[in-house]
N, CA and C of each residue as an Amber inpcrd file, in Angstrom:
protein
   453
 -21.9520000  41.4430000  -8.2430000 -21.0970000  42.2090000  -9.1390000
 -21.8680000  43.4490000  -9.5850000 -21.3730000  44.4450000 -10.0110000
 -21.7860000  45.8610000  -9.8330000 -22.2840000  45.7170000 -11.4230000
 -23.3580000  46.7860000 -11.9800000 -23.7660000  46.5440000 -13.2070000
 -22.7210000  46.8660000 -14.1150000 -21.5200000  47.7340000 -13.7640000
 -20.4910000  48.4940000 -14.5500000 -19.7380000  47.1760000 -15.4310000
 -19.9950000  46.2040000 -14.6010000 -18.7190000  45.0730000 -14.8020000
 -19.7270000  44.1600000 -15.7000000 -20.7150000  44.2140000 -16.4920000
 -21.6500000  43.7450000 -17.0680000 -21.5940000  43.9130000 -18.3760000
 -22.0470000  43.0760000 -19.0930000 -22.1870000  43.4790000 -20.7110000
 -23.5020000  43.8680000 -20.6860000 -23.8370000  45.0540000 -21.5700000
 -24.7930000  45.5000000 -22.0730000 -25.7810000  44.2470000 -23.1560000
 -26.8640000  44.2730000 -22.9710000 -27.9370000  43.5750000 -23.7530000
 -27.8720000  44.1680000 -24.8840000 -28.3730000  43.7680000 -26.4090000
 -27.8670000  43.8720000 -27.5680000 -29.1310000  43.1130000 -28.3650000
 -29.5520000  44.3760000 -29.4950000 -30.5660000  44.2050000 -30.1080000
 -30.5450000  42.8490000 -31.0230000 -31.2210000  42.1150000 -32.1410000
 -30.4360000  41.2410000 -32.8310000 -29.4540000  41.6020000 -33.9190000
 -29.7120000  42.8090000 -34.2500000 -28.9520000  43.6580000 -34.7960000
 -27.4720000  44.1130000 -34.4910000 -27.4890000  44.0520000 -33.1520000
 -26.0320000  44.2120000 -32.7790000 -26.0580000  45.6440000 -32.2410000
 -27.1430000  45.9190000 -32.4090000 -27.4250000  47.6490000 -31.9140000
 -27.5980000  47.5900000 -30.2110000 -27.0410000  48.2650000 -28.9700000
 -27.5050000  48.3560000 -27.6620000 -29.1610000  48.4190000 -27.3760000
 -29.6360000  47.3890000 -26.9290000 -30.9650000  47.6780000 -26.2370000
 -31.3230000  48.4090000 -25.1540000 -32.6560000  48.7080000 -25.4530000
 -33.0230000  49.5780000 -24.1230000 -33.2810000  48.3910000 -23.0780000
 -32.3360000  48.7260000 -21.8990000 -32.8940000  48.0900000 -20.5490000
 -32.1990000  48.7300000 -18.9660000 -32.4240000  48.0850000 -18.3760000
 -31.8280000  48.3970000 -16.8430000 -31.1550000  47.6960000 -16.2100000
 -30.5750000  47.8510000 -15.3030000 -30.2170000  46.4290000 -14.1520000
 -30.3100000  46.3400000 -13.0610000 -31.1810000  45.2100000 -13.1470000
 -31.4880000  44.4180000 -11.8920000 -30.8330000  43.9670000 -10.7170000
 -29.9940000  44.9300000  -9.2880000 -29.4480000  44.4150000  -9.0080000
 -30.0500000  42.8640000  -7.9870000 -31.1000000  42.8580000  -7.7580000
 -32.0020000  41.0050000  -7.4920000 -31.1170000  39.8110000  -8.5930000
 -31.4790000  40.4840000  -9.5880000 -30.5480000  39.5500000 -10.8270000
 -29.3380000  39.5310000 -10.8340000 -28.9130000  40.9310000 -10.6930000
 -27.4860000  40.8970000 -11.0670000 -26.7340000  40.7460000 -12.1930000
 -28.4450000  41.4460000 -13.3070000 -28.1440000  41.6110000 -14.4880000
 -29.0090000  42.1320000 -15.0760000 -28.6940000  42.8170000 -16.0760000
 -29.1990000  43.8460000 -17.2400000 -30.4030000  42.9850000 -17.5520000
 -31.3470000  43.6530000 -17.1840000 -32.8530000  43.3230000 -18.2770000
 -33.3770000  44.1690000 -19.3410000 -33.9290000  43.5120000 -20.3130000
 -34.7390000  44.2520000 -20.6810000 -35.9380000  45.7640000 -21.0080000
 -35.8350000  46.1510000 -21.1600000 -36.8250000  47.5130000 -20.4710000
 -38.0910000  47.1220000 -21.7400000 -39.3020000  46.8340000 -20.8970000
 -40.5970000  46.6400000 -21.4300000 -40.6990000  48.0340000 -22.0570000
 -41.8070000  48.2470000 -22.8280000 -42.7470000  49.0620000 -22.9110000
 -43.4390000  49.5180000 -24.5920000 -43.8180000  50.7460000 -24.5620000
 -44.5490000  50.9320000 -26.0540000 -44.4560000  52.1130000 -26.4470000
 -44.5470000  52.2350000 -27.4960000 -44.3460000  53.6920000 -28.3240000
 -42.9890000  54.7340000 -27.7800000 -42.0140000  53.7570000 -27.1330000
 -40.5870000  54.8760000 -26.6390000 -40.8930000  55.0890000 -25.0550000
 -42.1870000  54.5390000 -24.7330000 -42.0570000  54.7910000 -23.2520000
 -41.8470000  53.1970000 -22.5700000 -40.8660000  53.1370000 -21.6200000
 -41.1700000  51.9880000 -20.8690000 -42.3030000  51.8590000 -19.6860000
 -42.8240000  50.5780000 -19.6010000 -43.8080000  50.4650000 -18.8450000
 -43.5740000  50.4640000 -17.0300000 -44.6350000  51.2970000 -16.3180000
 -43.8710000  51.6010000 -15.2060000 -44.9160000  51.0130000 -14.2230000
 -45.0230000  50.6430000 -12.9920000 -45.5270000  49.7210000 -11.5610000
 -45.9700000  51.4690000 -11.1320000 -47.1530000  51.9730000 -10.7970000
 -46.9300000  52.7970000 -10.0940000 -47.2970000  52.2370000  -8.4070000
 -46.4670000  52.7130000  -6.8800000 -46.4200000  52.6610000  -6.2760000
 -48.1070000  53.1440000  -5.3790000 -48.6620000  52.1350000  -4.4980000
 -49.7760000  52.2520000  -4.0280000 -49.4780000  53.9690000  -2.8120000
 -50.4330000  54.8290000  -3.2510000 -50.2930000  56.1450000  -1.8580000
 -49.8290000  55.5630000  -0.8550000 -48.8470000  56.3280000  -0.1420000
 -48.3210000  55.0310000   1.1700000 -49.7660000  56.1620000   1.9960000
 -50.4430000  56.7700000   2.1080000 -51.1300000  57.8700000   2.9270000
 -52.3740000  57.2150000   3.0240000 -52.6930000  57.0470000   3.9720000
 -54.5080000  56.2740000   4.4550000 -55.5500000  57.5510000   4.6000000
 -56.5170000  57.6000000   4.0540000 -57.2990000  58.9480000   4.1670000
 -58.5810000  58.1530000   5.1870000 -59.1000000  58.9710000   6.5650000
 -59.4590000  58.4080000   7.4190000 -60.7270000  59.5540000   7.6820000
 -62.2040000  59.6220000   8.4400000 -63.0920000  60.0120000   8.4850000
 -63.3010000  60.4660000  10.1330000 -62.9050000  60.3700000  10.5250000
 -63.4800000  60.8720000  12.0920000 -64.6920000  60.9890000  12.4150000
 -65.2410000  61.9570000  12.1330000 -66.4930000  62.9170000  12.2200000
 -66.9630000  63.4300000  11.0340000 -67.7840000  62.1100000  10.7610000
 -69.1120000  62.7530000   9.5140000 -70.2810000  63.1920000   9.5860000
 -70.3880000  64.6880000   9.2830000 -71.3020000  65.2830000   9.0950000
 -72.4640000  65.7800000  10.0630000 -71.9620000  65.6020000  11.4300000
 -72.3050000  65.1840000  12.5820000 -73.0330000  67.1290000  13.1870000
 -74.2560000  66.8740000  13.3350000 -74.5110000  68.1570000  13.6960000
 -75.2150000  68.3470000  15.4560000 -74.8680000  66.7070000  16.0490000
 -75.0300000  66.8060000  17.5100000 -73.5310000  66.8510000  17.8540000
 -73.1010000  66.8790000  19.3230000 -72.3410000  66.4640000  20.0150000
 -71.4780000  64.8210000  19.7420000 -70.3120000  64.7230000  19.4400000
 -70.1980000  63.0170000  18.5240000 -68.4800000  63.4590000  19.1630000
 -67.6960000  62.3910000  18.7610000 -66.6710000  61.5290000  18.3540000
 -65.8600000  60.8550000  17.5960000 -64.6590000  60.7770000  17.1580000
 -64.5370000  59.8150000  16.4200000 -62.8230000  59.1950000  17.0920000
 -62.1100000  58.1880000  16.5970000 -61.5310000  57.3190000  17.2740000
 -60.1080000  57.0990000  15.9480000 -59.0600000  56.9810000  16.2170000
 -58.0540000  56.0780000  15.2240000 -56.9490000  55.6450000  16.0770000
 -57.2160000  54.3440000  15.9420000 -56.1150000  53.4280000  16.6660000
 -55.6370000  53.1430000  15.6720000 -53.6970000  53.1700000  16.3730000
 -52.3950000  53.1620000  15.6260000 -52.1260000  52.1110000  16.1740000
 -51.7470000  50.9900000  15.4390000 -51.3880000  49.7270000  15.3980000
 -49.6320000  49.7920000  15.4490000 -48.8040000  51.0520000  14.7940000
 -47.6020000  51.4150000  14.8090000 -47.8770000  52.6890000  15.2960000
 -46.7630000  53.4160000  15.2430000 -46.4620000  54.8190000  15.5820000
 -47.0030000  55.6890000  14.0750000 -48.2420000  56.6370000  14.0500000
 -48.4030000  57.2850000  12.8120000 -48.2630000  58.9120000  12.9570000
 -47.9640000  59.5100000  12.2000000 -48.2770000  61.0160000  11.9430000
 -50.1850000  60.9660000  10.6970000 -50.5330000  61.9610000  11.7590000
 -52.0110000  62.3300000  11.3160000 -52.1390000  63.6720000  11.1500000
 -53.0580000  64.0370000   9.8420000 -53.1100000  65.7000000  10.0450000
 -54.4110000  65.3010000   9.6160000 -55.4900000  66.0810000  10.7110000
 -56.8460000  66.1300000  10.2920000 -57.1870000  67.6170000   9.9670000
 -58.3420000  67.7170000   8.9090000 -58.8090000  68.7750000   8.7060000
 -60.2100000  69.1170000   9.5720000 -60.8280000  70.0050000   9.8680000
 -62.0340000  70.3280000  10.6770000 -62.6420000  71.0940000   9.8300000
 -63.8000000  70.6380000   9.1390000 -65.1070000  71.7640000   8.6390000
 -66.1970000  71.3760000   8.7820000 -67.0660000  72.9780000   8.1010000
 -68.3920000  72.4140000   8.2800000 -69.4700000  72.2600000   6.9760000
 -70.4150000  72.2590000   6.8750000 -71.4590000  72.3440000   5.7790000
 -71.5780000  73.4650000   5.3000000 -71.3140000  74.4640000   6.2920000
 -72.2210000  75.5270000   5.3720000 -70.7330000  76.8740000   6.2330000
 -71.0910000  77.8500000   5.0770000 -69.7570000  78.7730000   5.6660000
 -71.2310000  79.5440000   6.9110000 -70.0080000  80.0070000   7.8180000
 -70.3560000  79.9320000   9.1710000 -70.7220000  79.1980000  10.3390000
 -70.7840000  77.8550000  10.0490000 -70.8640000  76.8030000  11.1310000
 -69.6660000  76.3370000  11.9950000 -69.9110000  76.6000000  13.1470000
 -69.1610000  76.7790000  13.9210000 -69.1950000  75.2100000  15.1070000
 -68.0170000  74.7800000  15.8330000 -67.8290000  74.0510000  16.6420000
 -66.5300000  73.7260000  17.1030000 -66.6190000  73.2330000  18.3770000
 -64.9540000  72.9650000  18.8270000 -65.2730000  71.5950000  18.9220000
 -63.6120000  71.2790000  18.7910000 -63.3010000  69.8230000  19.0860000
 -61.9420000  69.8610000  19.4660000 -62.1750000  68.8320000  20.5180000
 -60.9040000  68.9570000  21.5810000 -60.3320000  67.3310000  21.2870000
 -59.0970000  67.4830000  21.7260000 -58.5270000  65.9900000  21.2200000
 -58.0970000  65.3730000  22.4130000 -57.7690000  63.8690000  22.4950000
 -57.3870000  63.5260000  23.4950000 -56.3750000  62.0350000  23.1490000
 -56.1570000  61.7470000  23.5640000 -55.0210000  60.4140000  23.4950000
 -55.7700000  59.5970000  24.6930000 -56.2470000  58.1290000  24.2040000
 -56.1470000  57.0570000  25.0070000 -55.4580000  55.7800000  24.6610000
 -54.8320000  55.7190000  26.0500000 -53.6370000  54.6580000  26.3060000
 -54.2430000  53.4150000  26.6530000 -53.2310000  52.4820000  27.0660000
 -53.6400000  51.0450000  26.8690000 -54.3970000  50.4950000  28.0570000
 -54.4220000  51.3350000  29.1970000 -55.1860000  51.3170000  29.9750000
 -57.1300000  51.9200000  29.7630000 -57.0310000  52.4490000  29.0820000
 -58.5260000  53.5310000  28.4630000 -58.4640000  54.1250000  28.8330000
 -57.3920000  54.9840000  29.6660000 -57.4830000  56.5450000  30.0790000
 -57.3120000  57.3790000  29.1490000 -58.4170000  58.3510000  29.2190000
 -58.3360000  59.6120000  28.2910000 -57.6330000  60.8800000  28.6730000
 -56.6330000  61.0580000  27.8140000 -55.4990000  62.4070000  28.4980000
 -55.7900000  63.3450000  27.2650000 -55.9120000  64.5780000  27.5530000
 -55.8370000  65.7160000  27.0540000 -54.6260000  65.2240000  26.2390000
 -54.4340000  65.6610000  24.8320000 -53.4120000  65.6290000  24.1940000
 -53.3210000  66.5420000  22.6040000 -52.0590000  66.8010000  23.0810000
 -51.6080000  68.3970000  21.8480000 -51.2790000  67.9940000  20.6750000
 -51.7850000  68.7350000  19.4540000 -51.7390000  68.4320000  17.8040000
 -50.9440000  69.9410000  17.9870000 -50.9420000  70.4020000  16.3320000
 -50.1950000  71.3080000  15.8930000 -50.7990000  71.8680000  15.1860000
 -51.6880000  72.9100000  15.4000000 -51.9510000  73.8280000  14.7700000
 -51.4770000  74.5950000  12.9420000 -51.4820000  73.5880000  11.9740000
 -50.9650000  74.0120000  10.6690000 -51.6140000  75.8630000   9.9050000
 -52.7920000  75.6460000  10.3580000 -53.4340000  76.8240000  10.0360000
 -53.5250000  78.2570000  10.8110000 -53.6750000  79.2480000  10.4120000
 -53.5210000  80.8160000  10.6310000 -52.3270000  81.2100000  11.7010000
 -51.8730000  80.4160000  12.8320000 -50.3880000  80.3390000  13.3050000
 -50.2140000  78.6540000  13.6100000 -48.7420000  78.9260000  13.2860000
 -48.6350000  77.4910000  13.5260000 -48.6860000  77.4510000  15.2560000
 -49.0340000  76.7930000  15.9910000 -49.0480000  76.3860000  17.6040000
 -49.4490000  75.0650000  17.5770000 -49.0190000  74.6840000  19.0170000
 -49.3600000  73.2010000  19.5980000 -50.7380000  73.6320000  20.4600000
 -51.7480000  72.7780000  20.3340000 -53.1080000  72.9690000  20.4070000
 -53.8410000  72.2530000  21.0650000 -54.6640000  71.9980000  21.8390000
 -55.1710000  71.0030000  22.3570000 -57.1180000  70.9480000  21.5610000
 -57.2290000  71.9820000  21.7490000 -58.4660000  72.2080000  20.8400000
 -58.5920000  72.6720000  19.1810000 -59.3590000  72.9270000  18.5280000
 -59.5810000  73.1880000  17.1670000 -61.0620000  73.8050000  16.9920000
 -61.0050000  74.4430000  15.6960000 -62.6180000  75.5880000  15.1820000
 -62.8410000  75.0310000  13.7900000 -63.9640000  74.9720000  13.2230000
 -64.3540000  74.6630000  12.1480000 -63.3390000  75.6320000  11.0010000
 -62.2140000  75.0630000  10.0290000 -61.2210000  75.6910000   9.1360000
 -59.8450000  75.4660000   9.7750000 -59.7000000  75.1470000  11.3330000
 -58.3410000  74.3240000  11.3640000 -57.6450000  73.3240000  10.5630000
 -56.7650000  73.1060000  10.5800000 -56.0060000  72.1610000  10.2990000
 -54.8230000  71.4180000  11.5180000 -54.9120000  69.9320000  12.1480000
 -53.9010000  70.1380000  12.9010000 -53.3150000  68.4020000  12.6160000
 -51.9280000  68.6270000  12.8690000 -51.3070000  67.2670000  12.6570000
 -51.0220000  66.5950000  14.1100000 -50.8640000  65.3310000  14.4270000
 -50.4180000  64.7580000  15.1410000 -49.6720000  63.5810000  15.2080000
 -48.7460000  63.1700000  16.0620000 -48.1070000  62.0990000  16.4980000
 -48.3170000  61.0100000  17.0140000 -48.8930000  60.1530000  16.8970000
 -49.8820000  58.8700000  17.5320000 -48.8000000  57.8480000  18.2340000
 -48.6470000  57.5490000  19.1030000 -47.4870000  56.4600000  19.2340000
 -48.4250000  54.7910000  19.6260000 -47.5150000  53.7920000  19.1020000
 -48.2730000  53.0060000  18.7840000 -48.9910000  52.2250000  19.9160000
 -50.2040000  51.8570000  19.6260000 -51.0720000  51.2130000  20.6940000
 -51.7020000  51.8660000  21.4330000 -51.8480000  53.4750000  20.9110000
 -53.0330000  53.7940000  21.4340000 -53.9110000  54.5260000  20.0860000
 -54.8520000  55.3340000  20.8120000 -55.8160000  56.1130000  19.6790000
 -55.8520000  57.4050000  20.4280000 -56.2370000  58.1110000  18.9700000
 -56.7090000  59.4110000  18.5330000 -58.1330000  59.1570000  19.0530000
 -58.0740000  60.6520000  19.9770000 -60.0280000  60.8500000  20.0330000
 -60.0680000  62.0110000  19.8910000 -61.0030000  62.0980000  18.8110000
 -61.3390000  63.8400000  18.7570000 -63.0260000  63.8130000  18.8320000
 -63.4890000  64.7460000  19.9040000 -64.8000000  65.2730000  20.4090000
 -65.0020000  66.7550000  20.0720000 -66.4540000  66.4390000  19.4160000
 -67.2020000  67.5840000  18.4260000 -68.2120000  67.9840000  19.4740000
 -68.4430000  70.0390000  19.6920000 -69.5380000  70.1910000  20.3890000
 -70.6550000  70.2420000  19.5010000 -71.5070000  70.4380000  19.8410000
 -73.0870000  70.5860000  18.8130000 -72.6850000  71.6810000  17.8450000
 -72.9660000  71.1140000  16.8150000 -72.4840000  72.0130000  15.1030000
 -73.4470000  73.1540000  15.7450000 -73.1500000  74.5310000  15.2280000
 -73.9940000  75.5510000  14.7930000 -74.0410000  75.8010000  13.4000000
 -75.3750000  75.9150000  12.8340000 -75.8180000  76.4760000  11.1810000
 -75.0540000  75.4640000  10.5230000 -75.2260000  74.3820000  10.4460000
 -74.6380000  73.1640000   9.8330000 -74.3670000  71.9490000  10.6150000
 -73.5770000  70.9740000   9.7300000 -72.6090000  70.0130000  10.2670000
 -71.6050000  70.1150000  10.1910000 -70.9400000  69.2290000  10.8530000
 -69.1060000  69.2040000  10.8500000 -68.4220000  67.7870000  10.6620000
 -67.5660000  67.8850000  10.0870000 -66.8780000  66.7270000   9.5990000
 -65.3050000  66.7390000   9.6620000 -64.5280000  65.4410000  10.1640000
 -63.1400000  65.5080000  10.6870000 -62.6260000  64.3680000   9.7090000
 -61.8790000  64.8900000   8.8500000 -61.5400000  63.8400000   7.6430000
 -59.8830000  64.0100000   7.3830000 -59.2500000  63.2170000   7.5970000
 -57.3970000  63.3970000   7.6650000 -56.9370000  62.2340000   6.9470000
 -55.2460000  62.0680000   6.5820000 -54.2800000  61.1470000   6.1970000
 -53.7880000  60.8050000   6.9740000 -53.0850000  59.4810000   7.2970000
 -52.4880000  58.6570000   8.3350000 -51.4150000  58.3490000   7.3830000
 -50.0190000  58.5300000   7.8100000 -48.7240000  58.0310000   7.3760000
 -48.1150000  57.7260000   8.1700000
C-alpha cells in the first residue's frame, strides 16, 4: 500500500511527528536524530582509488584486473616538475596476450590514446576478466607514479 493511504505517526501530544516511510515496512517510521537534524547512513565511495606505478624511477609496470566490467581514469606524474616518461597501455586477455589498447586522453585534447606523458590524464574501459597494463620508460629528473579510481 502506497504511503498516501497511511496514517501519519503522532507525537503524544497529538501533534504530527517527524518521520518517513518505509516502503520495506510499509509504514511510516519514525525519523531519528538531534538538535532538528535527523540522523543520516552515509553511503561507502562506490570509487576504488588504485596505485599502478609508485614512484618508480626505472623502467616498471603496473597491472588491474577487473573481476566485472570497470571504467578507470588514471592520472600520470612525476616527482619533480620536469620529469618526464611515457607509458604505453595494453589490455591482457584470458589467454595472457598483451594487445596494444586505447584510453582517452581527458587532458590538453580530448583523443583516444594508446600512450601517455608525465601530466596526462586518461580513462578507460576494462571489460571483465581481463587487466589493465600500463608500462613506464625510465623516469627522467625524478620518479613517476600512476595512481587512478576504478568504478
Amino acid at each position: 500500500m502506497p504511503g498516501s493511504n497511511k496514517e501519519l505517526k503522532k507525537t503524544k501530544t497529538g501533534s504530527v511527528a517527524p518521520q518517513f516511510f518505509n516502503p520495506d515496512t510499509d509504514d511510516y517510521e519514525y525519523a531519528q536524530g538531534k538538535d532538528g537534524a535527523s540522523f543520516v547512513s552515509i553511503k561507502k565511495d562506490a570509487h576504488e582509488t588504485i596505485t599502478l606505478i609508485n614512484a618508480l624511477a626505472v623502467a616498471g609496470n603496473g597491472e588491474y584486473a577487473a573481476v566485472t566490467a570497470k571504467s578507470i581514469t588514471v592520472e600520470f606524474y612525476g616527482s619533480a616538475v620536469g620529469t618526464t616518461a611515457t607509458f604505453s597501455f595494453y589490455l591482457v586477455g584470458l589467454s595472457g596476450t598483451k594487445r596494444v589498447f586505447a584510453g582517452i586522453r581527458k587532458t590538453v585534447s580530448i583523443e583516444q590514446v594508446t600512450t601517455a606523458v608525465v601530466g596526462d590524464i586518461v580513462s578507460f574501459s576494462v571489460p571483465a576478466g581481463y587487466k589493465l597494463r600500463i608500462e613506464n620508460t625510465v623516469a627522467v629528473g625524478g620518479t613517476v607514479t600512476a595512481k587512478g579510481t576504478v568504478e
